[in-house]
mmCIF file of C-alpha atoms and ligand atoms in Angstrom:
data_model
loop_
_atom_site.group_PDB
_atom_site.id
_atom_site.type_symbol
_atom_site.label_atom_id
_atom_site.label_comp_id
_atom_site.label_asym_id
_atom_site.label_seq_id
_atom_site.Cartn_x
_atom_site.Cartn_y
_atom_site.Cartn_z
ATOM 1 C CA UNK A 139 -126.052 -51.130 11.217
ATOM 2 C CA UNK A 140 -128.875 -53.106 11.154
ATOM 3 C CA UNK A 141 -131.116 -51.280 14.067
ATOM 4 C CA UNK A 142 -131.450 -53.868 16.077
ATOM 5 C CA UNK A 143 -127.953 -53.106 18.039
ATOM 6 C CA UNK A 144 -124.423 -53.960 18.461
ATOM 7 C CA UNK A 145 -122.750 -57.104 19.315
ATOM 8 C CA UNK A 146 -119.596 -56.475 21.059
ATOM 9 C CA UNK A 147 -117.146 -59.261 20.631
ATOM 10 C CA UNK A 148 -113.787 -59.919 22.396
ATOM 11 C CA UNK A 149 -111.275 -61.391 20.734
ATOM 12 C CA UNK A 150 -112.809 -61.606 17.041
ATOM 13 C CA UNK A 151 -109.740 -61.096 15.467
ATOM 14 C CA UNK A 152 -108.579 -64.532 15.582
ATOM 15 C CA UNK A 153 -109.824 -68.331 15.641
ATOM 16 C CA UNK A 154 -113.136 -68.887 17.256
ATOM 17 C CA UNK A 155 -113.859 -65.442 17.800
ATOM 18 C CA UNK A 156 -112.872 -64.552 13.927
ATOM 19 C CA UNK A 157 -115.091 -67.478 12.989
ATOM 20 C CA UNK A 158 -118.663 -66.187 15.562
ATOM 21 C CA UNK A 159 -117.756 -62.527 13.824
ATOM 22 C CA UNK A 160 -118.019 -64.093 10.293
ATOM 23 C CA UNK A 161 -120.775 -65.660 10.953
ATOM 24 C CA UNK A 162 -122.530 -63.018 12.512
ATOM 25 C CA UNK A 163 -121.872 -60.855 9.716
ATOM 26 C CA UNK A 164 -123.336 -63.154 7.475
ATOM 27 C CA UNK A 165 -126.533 -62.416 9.157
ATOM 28 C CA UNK A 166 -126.311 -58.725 8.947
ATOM 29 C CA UNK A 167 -125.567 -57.707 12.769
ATOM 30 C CA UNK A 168 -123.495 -55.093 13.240
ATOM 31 C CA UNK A 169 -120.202 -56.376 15.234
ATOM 32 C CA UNK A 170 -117.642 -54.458 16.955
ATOM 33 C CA UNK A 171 -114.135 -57.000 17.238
ATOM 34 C CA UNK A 172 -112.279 -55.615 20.301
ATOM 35 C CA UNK A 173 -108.761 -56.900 20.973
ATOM 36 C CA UNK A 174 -105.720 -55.351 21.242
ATOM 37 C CA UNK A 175 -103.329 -56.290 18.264
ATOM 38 C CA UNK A 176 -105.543 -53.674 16.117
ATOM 39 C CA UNK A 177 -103.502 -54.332 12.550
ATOM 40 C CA UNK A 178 -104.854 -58.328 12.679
ATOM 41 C CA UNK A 179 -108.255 -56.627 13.897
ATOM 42 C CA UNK A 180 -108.682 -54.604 10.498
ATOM 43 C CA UNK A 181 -107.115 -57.135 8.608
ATOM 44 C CA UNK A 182 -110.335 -59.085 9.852
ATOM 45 C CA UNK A 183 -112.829 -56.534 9.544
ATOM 46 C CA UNK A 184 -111.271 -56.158 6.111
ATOM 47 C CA UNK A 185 -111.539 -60.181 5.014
ATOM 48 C CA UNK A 186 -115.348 -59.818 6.618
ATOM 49 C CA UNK A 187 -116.488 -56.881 4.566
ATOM 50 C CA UNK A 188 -115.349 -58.404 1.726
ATOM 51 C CA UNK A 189 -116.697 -62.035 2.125
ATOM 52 C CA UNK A 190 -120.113 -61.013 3.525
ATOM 53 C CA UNK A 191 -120.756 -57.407 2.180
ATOM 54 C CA UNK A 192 -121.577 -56.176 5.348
ATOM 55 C CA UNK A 193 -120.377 -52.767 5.961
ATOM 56 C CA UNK A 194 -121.119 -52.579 9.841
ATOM 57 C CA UNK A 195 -118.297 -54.653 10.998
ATOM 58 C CA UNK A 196 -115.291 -52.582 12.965
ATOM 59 C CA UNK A 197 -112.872 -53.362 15.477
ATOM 60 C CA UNK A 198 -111.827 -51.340 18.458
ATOM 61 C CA UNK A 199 -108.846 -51.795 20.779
ATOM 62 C CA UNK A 200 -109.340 -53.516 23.415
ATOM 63 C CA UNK A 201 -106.500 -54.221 26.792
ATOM 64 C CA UNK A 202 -108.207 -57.058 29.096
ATOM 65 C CA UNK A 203 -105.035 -57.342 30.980
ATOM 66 C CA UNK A 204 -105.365 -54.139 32.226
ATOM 67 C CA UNK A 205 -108.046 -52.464 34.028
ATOM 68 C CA UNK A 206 -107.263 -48.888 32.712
ATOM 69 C CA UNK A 207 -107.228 -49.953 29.490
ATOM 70 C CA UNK A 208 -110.702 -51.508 30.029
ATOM 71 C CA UNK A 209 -111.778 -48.267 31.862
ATOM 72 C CA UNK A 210 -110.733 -46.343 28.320
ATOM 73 C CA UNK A 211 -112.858 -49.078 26.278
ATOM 74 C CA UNK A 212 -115.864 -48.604 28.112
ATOM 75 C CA UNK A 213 -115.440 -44.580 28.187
ATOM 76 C CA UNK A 214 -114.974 -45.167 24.115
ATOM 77 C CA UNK A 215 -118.256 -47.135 24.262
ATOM 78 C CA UNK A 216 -119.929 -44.373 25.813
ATOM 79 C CA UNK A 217 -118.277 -41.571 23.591
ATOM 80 C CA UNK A 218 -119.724 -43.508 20.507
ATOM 81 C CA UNK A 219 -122.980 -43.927 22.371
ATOM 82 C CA UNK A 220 -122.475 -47.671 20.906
ATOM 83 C CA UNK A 221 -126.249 -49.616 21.292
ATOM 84 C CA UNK A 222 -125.150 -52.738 22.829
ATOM 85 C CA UNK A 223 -127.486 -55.443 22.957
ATOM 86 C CA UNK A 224 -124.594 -58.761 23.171
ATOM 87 C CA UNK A 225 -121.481 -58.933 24.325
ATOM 88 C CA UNK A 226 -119.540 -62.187 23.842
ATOM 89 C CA UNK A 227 -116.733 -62.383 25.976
ATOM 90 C CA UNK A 228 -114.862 -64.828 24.063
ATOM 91 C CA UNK A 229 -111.080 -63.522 24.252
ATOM 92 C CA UNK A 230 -109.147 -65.778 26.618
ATOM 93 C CA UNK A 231 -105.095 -66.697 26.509
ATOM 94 C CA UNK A 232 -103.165 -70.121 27.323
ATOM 95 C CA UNK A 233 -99.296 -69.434 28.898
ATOM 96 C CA UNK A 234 -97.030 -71.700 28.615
ATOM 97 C CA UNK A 235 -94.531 -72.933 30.882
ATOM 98 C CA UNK A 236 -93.549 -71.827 35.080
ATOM 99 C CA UNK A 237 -92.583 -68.321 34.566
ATOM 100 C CA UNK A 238 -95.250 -66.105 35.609
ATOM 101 C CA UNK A 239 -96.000 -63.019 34.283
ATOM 102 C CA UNK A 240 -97.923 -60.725 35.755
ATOM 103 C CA UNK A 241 -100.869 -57.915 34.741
ATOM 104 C CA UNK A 242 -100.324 -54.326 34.309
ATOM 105 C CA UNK A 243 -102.218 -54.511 37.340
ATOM 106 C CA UNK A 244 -99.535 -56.853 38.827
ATOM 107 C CA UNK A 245 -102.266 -60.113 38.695
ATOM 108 C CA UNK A 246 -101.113 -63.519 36.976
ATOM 109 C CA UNK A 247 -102.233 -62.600 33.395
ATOM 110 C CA UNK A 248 -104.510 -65.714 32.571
ATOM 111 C CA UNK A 249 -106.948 -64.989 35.873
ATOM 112 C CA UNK A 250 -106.691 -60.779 35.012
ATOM 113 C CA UNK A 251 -106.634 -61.532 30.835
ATOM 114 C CA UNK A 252 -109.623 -63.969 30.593
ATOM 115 C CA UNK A 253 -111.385 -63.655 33.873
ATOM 116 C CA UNK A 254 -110.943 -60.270 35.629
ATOM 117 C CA UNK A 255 -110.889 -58.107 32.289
ATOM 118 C CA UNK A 256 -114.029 -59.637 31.295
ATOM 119 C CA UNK A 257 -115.692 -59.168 34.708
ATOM 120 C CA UNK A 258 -115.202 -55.488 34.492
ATOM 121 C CA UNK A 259 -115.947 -54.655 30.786
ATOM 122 C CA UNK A 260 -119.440 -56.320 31.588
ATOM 123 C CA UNK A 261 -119.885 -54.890 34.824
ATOM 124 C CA UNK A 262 -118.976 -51.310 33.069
ATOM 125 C CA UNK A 263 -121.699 -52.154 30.090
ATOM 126 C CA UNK A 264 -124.078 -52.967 32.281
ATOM 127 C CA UNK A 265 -126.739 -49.905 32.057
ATOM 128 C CA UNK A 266 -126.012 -49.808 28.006
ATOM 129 C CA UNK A 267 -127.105 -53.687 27.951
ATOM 130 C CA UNK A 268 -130.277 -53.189 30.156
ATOM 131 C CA UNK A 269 -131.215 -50.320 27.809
ATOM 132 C CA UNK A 270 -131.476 -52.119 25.112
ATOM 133 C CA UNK A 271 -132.734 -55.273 26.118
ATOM 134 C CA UNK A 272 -133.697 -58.040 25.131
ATOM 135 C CA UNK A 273 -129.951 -58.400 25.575
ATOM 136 C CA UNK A 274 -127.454 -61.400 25.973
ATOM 137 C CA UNK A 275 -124.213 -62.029 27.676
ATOM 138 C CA UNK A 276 -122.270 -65.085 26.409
ATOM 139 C CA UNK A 277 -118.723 -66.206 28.000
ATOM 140 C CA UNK A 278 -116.849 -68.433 26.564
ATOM 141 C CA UNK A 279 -115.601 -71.096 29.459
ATOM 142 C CA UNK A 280 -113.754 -74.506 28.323
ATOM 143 C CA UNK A 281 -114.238 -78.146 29.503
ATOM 144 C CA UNK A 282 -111.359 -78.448 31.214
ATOM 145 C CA UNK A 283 -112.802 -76.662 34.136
ATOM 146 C CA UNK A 284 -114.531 -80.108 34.986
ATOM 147 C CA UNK A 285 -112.226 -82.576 36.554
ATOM 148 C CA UNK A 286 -114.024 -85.246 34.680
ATOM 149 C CA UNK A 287 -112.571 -83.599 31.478
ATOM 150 C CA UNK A 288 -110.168 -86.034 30.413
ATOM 151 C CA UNK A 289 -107.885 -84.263 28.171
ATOM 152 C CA UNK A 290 -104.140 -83.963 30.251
ATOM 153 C CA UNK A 291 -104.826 -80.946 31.561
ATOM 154 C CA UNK A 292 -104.544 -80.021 35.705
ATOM 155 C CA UNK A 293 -107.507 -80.510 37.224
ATOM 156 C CA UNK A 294 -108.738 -76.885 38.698
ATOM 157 C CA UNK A 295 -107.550 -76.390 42.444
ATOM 158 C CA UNK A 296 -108.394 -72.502 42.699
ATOM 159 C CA UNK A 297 -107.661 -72.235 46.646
ATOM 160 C CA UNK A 298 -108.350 -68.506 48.298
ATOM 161 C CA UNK A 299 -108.806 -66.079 45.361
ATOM 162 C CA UNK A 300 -106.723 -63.716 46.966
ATOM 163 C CA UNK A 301 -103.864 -66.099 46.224
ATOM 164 C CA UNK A 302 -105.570 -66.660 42.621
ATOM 165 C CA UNK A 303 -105.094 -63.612 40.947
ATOM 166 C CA UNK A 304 -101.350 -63.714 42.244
ATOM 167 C CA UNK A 305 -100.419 -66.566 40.927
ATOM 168 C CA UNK A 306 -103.294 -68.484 39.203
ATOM 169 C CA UNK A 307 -103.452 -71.056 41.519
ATOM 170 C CA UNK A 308 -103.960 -71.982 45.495
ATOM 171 C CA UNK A 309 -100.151 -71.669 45.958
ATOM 172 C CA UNK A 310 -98.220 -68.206 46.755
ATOM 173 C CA UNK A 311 -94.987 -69.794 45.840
ATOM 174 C CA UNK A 312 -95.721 -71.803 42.900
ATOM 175 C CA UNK A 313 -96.784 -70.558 39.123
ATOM 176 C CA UNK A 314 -98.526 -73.956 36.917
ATOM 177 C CA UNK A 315 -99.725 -71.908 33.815
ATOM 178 C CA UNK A 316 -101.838 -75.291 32.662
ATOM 179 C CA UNK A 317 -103.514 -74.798 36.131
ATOM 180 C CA UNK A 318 -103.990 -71.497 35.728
ATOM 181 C CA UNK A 319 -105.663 -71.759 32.566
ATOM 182 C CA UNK A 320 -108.201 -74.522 34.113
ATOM 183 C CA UNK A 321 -108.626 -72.396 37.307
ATOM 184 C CA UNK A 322 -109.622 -68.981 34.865
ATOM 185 C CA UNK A 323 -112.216 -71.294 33.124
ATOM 186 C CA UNK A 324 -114.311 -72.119 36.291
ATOM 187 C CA UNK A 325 -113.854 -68.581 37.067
ATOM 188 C CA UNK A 326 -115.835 -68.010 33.573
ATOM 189 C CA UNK A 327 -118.534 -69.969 34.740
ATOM 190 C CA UNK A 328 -118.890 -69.233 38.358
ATOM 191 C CA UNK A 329 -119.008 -65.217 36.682
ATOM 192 C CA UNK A 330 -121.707 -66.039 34.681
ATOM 193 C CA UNK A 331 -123.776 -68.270 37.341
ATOM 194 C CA UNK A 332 -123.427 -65.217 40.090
ATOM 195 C CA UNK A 333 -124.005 -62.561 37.418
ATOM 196 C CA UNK A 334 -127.225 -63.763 36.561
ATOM 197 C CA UNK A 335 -127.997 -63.922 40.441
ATOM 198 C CA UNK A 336 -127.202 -60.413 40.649
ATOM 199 C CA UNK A 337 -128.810 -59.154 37.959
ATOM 200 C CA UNK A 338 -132.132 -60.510 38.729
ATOM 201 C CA UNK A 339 -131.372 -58.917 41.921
ATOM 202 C CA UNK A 340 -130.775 -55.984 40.961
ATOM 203 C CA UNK A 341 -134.012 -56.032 38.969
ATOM 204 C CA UNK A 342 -131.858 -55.465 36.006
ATOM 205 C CA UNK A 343 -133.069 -58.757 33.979
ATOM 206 C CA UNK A 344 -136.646 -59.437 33.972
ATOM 207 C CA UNK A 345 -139.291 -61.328 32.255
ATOM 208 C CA UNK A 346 -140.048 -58.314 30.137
ATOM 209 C CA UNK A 347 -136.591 -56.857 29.951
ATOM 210 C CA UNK A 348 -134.295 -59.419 30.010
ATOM 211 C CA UNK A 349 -130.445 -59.984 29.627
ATOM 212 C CA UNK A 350 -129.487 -63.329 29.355
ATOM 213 C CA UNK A 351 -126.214 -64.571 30.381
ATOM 214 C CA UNK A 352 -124.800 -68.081 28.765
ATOM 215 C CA UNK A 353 -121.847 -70.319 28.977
ATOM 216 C CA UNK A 354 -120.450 -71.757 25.978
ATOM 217 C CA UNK A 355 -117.919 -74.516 25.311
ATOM 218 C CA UNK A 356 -116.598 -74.762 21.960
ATOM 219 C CA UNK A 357 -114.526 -78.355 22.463
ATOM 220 C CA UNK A 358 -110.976 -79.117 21.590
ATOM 221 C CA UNK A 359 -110.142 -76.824 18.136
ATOM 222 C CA UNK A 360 -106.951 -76.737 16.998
ATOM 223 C CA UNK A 361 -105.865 -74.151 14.272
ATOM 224 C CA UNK A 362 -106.743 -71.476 16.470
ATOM 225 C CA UNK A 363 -104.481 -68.700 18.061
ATOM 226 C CA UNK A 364 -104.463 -70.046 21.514
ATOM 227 C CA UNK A 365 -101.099 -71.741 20.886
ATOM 228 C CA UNK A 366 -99.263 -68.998 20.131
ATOM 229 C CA UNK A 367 -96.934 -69.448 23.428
ATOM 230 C CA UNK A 368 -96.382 -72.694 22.852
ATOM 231 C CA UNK A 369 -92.493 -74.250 21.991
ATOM 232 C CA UNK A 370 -92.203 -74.044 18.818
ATOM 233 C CA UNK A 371 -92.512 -77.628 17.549
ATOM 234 C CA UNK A 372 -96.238 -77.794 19.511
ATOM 235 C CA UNK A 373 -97.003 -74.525 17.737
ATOM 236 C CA UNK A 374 -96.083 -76.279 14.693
ATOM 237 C CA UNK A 375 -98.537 -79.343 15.448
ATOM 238 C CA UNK A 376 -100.993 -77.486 16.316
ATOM 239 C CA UNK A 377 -101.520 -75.067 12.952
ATOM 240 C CA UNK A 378 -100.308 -77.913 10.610
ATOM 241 C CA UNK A 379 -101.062 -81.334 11.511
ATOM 242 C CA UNK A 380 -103.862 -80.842 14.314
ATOM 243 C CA UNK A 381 -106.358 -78.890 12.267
ATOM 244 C CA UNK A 382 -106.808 -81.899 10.031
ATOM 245 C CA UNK A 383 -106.711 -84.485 12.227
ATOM 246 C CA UNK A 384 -110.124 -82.681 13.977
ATOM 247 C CA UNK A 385 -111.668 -81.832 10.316
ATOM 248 C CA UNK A 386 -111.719 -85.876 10.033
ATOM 249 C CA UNK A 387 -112.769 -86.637 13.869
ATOM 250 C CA UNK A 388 -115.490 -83.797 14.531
ATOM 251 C CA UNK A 389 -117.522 -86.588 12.608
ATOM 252 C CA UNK A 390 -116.914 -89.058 14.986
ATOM 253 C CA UNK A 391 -116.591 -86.932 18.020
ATOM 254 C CA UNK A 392 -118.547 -83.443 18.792
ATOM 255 C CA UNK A 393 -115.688 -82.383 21.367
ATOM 256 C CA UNK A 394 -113.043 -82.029 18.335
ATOM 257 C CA UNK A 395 -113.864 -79.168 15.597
ATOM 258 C CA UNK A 396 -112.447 -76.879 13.939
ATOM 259 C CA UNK A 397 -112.979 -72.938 14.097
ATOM 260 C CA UNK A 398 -115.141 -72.563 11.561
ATOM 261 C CA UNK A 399 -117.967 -74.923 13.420
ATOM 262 C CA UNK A 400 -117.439 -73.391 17.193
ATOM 263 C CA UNK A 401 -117.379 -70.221 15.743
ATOM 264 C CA UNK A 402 -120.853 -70.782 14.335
ATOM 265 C CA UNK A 403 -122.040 -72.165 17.198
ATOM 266 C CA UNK A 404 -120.775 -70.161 19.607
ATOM 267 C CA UNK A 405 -122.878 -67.191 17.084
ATOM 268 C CA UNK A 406 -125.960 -69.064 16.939
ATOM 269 C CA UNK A 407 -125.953 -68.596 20.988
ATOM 270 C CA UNK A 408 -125.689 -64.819 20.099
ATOM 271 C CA UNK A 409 -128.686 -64.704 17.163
ATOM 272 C CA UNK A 410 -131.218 -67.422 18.258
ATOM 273 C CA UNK A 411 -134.287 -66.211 18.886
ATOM 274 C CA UNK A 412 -135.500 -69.279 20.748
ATOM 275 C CA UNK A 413 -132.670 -68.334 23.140
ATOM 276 C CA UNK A 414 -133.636 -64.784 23.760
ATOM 277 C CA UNK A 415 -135.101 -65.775 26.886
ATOM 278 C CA UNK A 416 -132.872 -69.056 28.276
ATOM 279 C CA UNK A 417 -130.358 -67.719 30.995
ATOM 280 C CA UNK A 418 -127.538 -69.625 33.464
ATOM 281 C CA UNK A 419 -126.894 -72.596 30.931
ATOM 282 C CA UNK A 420 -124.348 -73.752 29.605
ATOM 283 C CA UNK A 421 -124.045 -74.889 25.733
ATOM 284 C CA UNK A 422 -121.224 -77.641 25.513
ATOM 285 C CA UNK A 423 -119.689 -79.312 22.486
ATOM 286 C CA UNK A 424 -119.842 -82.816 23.815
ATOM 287 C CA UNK A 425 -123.721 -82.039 23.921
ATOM 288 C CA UNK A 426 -123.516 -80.812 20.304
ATOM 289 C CA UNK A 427 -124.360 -76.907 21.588
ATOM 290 C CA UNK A 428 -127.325 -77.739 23.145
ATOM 291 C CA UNK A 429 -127.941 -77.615 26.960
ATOM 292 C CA UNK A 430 -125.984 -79.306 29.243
ATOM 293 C CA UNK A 431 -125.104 -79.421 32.757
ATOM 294 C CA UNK A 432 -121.545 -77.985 34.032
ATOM 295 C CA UNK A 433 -118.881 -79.129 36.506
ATOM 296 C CA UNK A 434 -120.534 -79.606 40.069
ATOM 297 C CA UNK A 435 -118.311 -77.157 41.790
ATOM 298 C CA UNK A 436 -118.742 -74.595 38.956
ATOM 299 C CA UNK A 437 -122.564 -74.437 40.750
ATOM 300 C CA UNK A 438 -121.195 -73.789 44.034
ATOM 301 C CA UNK A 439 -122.496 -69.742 44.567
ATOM 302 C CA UNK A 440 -120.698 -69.856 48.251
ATOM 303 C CA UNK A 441 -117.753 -69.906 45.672
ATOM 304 C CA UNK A 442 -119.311 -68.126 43.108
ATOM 305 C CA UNK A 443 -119.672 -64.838 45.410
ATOM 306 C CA UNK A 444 -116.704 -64.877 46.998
ATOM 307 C CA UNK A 445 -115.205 -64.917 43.508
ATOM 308 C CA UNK A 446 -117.418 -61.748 42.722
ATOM 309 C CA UNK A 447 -116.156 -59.862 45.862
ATOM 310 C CA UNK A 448 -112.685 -60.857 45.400
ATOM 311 C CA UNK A 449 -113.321 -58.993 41.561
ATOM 312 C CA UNK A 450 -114.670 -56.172 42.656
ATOM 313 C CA UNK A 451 -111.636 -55.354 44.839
ATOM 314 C CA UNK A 452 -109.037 -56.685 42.237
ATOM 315 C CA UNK A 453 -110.479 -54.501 40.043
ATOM 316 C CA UNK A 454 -111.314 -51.278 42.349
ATOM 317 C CA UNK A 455 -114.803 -51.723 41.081
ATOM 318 C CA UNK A 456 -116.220 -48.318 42.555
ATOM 319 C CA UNK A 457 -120.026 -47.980 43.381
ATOM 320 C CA UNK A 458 -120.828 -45.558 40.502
ATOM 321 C CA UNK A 459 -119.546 -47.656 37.384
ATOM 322 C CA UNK A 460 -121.748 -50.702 37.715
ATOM 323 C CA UNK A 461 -125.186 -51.098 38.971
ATOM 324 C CA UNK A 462 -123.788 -54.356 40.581
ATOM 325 C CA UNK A 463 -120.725 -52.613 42.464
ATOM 326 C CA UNK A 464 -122.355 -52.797 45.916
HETATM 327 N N1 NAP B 704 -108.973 -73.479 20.869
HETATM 328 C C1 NAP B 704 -109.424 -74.330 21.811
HETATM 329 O O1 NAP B 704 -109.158 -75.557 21.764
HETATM 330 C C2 NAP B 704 -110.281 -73.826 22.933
HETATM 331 C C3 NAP B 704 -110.854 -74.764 23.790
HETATM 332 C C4 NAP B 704 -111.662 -74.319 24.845
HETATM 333 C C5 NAP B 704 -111.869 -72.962 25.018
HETATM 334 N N2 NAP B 704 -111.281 -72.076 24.175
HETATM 335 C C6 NAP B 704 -111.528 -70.652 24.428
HETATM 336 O O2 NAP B 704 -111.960 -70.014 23.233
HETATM 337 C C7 NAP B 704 -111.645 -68.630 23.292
HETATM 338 C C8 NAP B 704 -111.026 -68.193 21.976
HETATM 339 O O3 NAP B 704 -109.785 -68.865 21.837
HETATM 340 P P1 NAP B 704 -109.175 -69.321 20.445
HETATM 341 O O4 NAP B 704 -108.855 -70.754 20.561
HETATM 342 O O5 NAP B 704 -109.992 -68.848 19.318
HETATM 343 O O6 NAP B 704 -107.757 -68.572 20.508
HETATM 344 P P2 NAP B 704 -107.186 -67.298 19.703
HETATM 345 O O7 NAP B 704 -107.295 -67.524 18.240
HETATM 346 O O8 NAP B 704 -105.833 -67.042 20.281
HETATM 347 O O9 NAP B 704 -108.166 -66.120 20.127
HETATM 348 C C9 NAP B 704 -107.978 -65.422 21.317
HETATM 349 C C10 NAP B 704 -108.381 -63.990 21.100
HETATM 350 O O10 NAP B 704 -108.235 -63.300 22.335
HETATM 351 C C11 NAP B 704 -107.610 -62.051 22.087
HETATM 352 N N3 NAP B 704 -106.858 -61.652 23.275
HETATM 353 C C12 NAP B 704 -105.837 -62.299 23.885
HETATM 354 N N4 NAP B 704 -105.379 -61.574 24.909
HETATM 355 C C13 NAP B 704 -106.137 -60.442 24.965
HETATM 356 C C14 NAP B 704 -106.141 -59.290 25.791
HETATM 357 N N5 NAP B 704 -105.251 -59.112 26.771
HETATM 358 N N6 NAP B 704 -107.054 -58.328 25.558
HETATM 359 C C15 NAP B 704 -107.959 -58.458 24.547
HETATM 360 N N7 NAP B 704 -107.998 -59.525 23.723
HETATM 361 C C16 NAP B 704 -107.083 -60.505 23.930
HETATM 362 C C17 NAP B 704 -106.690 -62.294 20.903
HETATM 363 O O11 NAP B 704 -106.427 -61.134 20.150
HETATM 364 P P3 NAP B 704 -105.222 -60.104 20.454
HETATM 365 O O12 NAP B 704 -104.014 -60.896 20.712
HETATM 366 O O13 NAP B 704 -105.166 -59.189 19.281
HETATM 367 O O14 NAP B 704 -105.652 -59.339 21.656
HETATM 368 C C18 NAP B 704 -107.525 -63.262 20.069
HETATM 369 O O15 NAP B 704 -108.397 -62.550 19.221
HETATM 370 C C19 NAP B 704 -110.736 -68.446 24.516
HETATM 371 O O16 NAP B 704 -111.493 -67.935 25.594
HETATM 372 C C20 NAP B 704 -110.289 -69.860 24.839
HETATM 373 O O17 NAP B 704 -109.982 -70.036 26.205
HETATM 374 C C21 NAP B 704 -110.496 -72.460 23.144
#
């Protein structure tokens, strides 16, 4: 422990995440990974102890697709009286394919795994954040939630949220997982955009006590775990061949890297000190990490509230558990 706090991390276990944990470690902060396949989580903490020397690395197990198993995390939190002062929501899933699956909760997994989880650990932290401020919340969003992305992916069409978290996209009857994946990323950022909103507010973020809330983009990185329900022969490409290909064109292009780099970066978002106090931006690859401005519509807070309602009933967010319930 360093004194200064924990950083919680989602998803640190793997890829980017592993990568921002490492690198955090490096500087001494004490980390908590939280994901849910806990034998790769020590295995991590393991490999980070042992490269860095730094003792106050752990992992915890962590559920985002279900909202009990977020409700236990948080209780956990509180049990270990954990000092929170960053959480970096970074954990996040591709599917594959048409079949849907759904959510312990019954939701399309991509919106409840990388959106709705997310939006309910944070709202849960809250009061352990704003007592130890300054404090920072970073979510990791993607490019492809701008339609002027070109990289092959859907363009988002997100349609009533309701319908969202059934299927992932504006259609009842229809399951894209691509789109779904596109649609969870503007949900990332139209989160962050209406958290901050809220949590000035609330009077929970001030100039003198403030939590920050940031968007990060870490590019196209291959090499990473987000394949993993790929067909085979794409897996294949993407751990064997890709990983190279973007070691030789992240010099001519900031929107291919590898972990190791957006893992850095996205930690340098977390340990900055120039940053402590620089909310609602968003820190994109194409712009080398610094500021930049995101998709039009993910700026659109008609959208951006509705989402937050349509949350807080998806995941029976009750009064008493967040200051931002009501
Ligand atoms: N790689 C890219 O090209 C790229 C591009 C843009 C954005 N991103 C974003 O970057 C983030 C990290 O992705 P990555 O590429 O580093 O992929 P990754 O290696 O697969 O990392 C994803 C992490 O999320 C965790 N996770 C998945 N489902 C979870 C759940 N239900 N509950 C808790 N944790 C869960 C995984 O661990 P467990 O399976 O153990 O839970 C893993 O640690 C994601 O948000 C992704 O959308 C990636």
């Amino acid at each position: 422990m360093t004194g200064r706090g924990v950083i919680l991390l989602t998803g640190g276990n793997s890829g980017i995440g592993y990568a921002c944990a490492r690198r955090l470690a490096r500087d001494g902060q004490a980390v908590v990974i939280a994901s849910r396949d806990r034998v790769a989580s020590a295995a991590a903490v393991a490999r980070i102890r042992d490269e860095t020397g730094n003792a106050g690395i752990s992992e915890m197990g962590l559920d985002l697709g279900s909202c009990a198993a977020v409700r236990a995390f948080a209780r956990e939190v509180e049990e270990r009286d954990l000092p929170i002062r960053a959480m970096v929501c970074n954990a996040g899933l591709q599917a594959s394919g048409k079949r849907l699956v759904r959510s312990a909760d019954g939701y399309e997994r991509t919106f409840a795994v990388n959106h709705l989880g997310h939006f309910l650990l944070v709202n849960l932290l809250l009061r352990r954040l704003a007592a130890h401020t300054p404090a920072r919340i970073l979510i990791v969003a993607s490019g492809v939630h701008d339609p002027k992305c070109r990289t092959g992916m859907p363009k988002p069409d997100v349609g009533h949220f309701d319908v969202l978290a059934q299927t992932g996209g504006p259609r009842p009857d229809a399951f894209d997982a691509r789109l779904a994946y596109v649609n969870s990323k503007l949900c990332n950022l139209w989160f962050a955009y209406e958290l901050i909103r809220r949590l000035a507010a609330a009077g929970l973020s001030s100039k003198e006590r403030p939590i920050s809330v940031n968007a990060f983009e870490p590019g196209f990185v291959p090499g990473s775990g987000l394949a993993r329900e790929y067909p085979p022969a794409l897996r294949w490409i993407w751990h064997r061949v890709l990983p190279a290909v973007a070691r030789a064109a992240t010099r001519f292009t900031p929107s291919v890297n590898v972990t190791d780099t957006a893992g850095e970066a996205l930690a340098r978002l977390a340990l900055d000190p120039s940053l402590e106090r620089i909310s609602g931006k968003y820190f994109p690859s194409h712009a080398r990490w610094g500021e930049a401005p995101s998709s039009d519509a993910s700026y659109d807070q008609t959208r951006a509230a509705a989402l937050w309602d349509a949350s807080v009933r998806c995941a029976r967010l009750a009064p008493g558990e967040s200051p931002l319930a009501g």
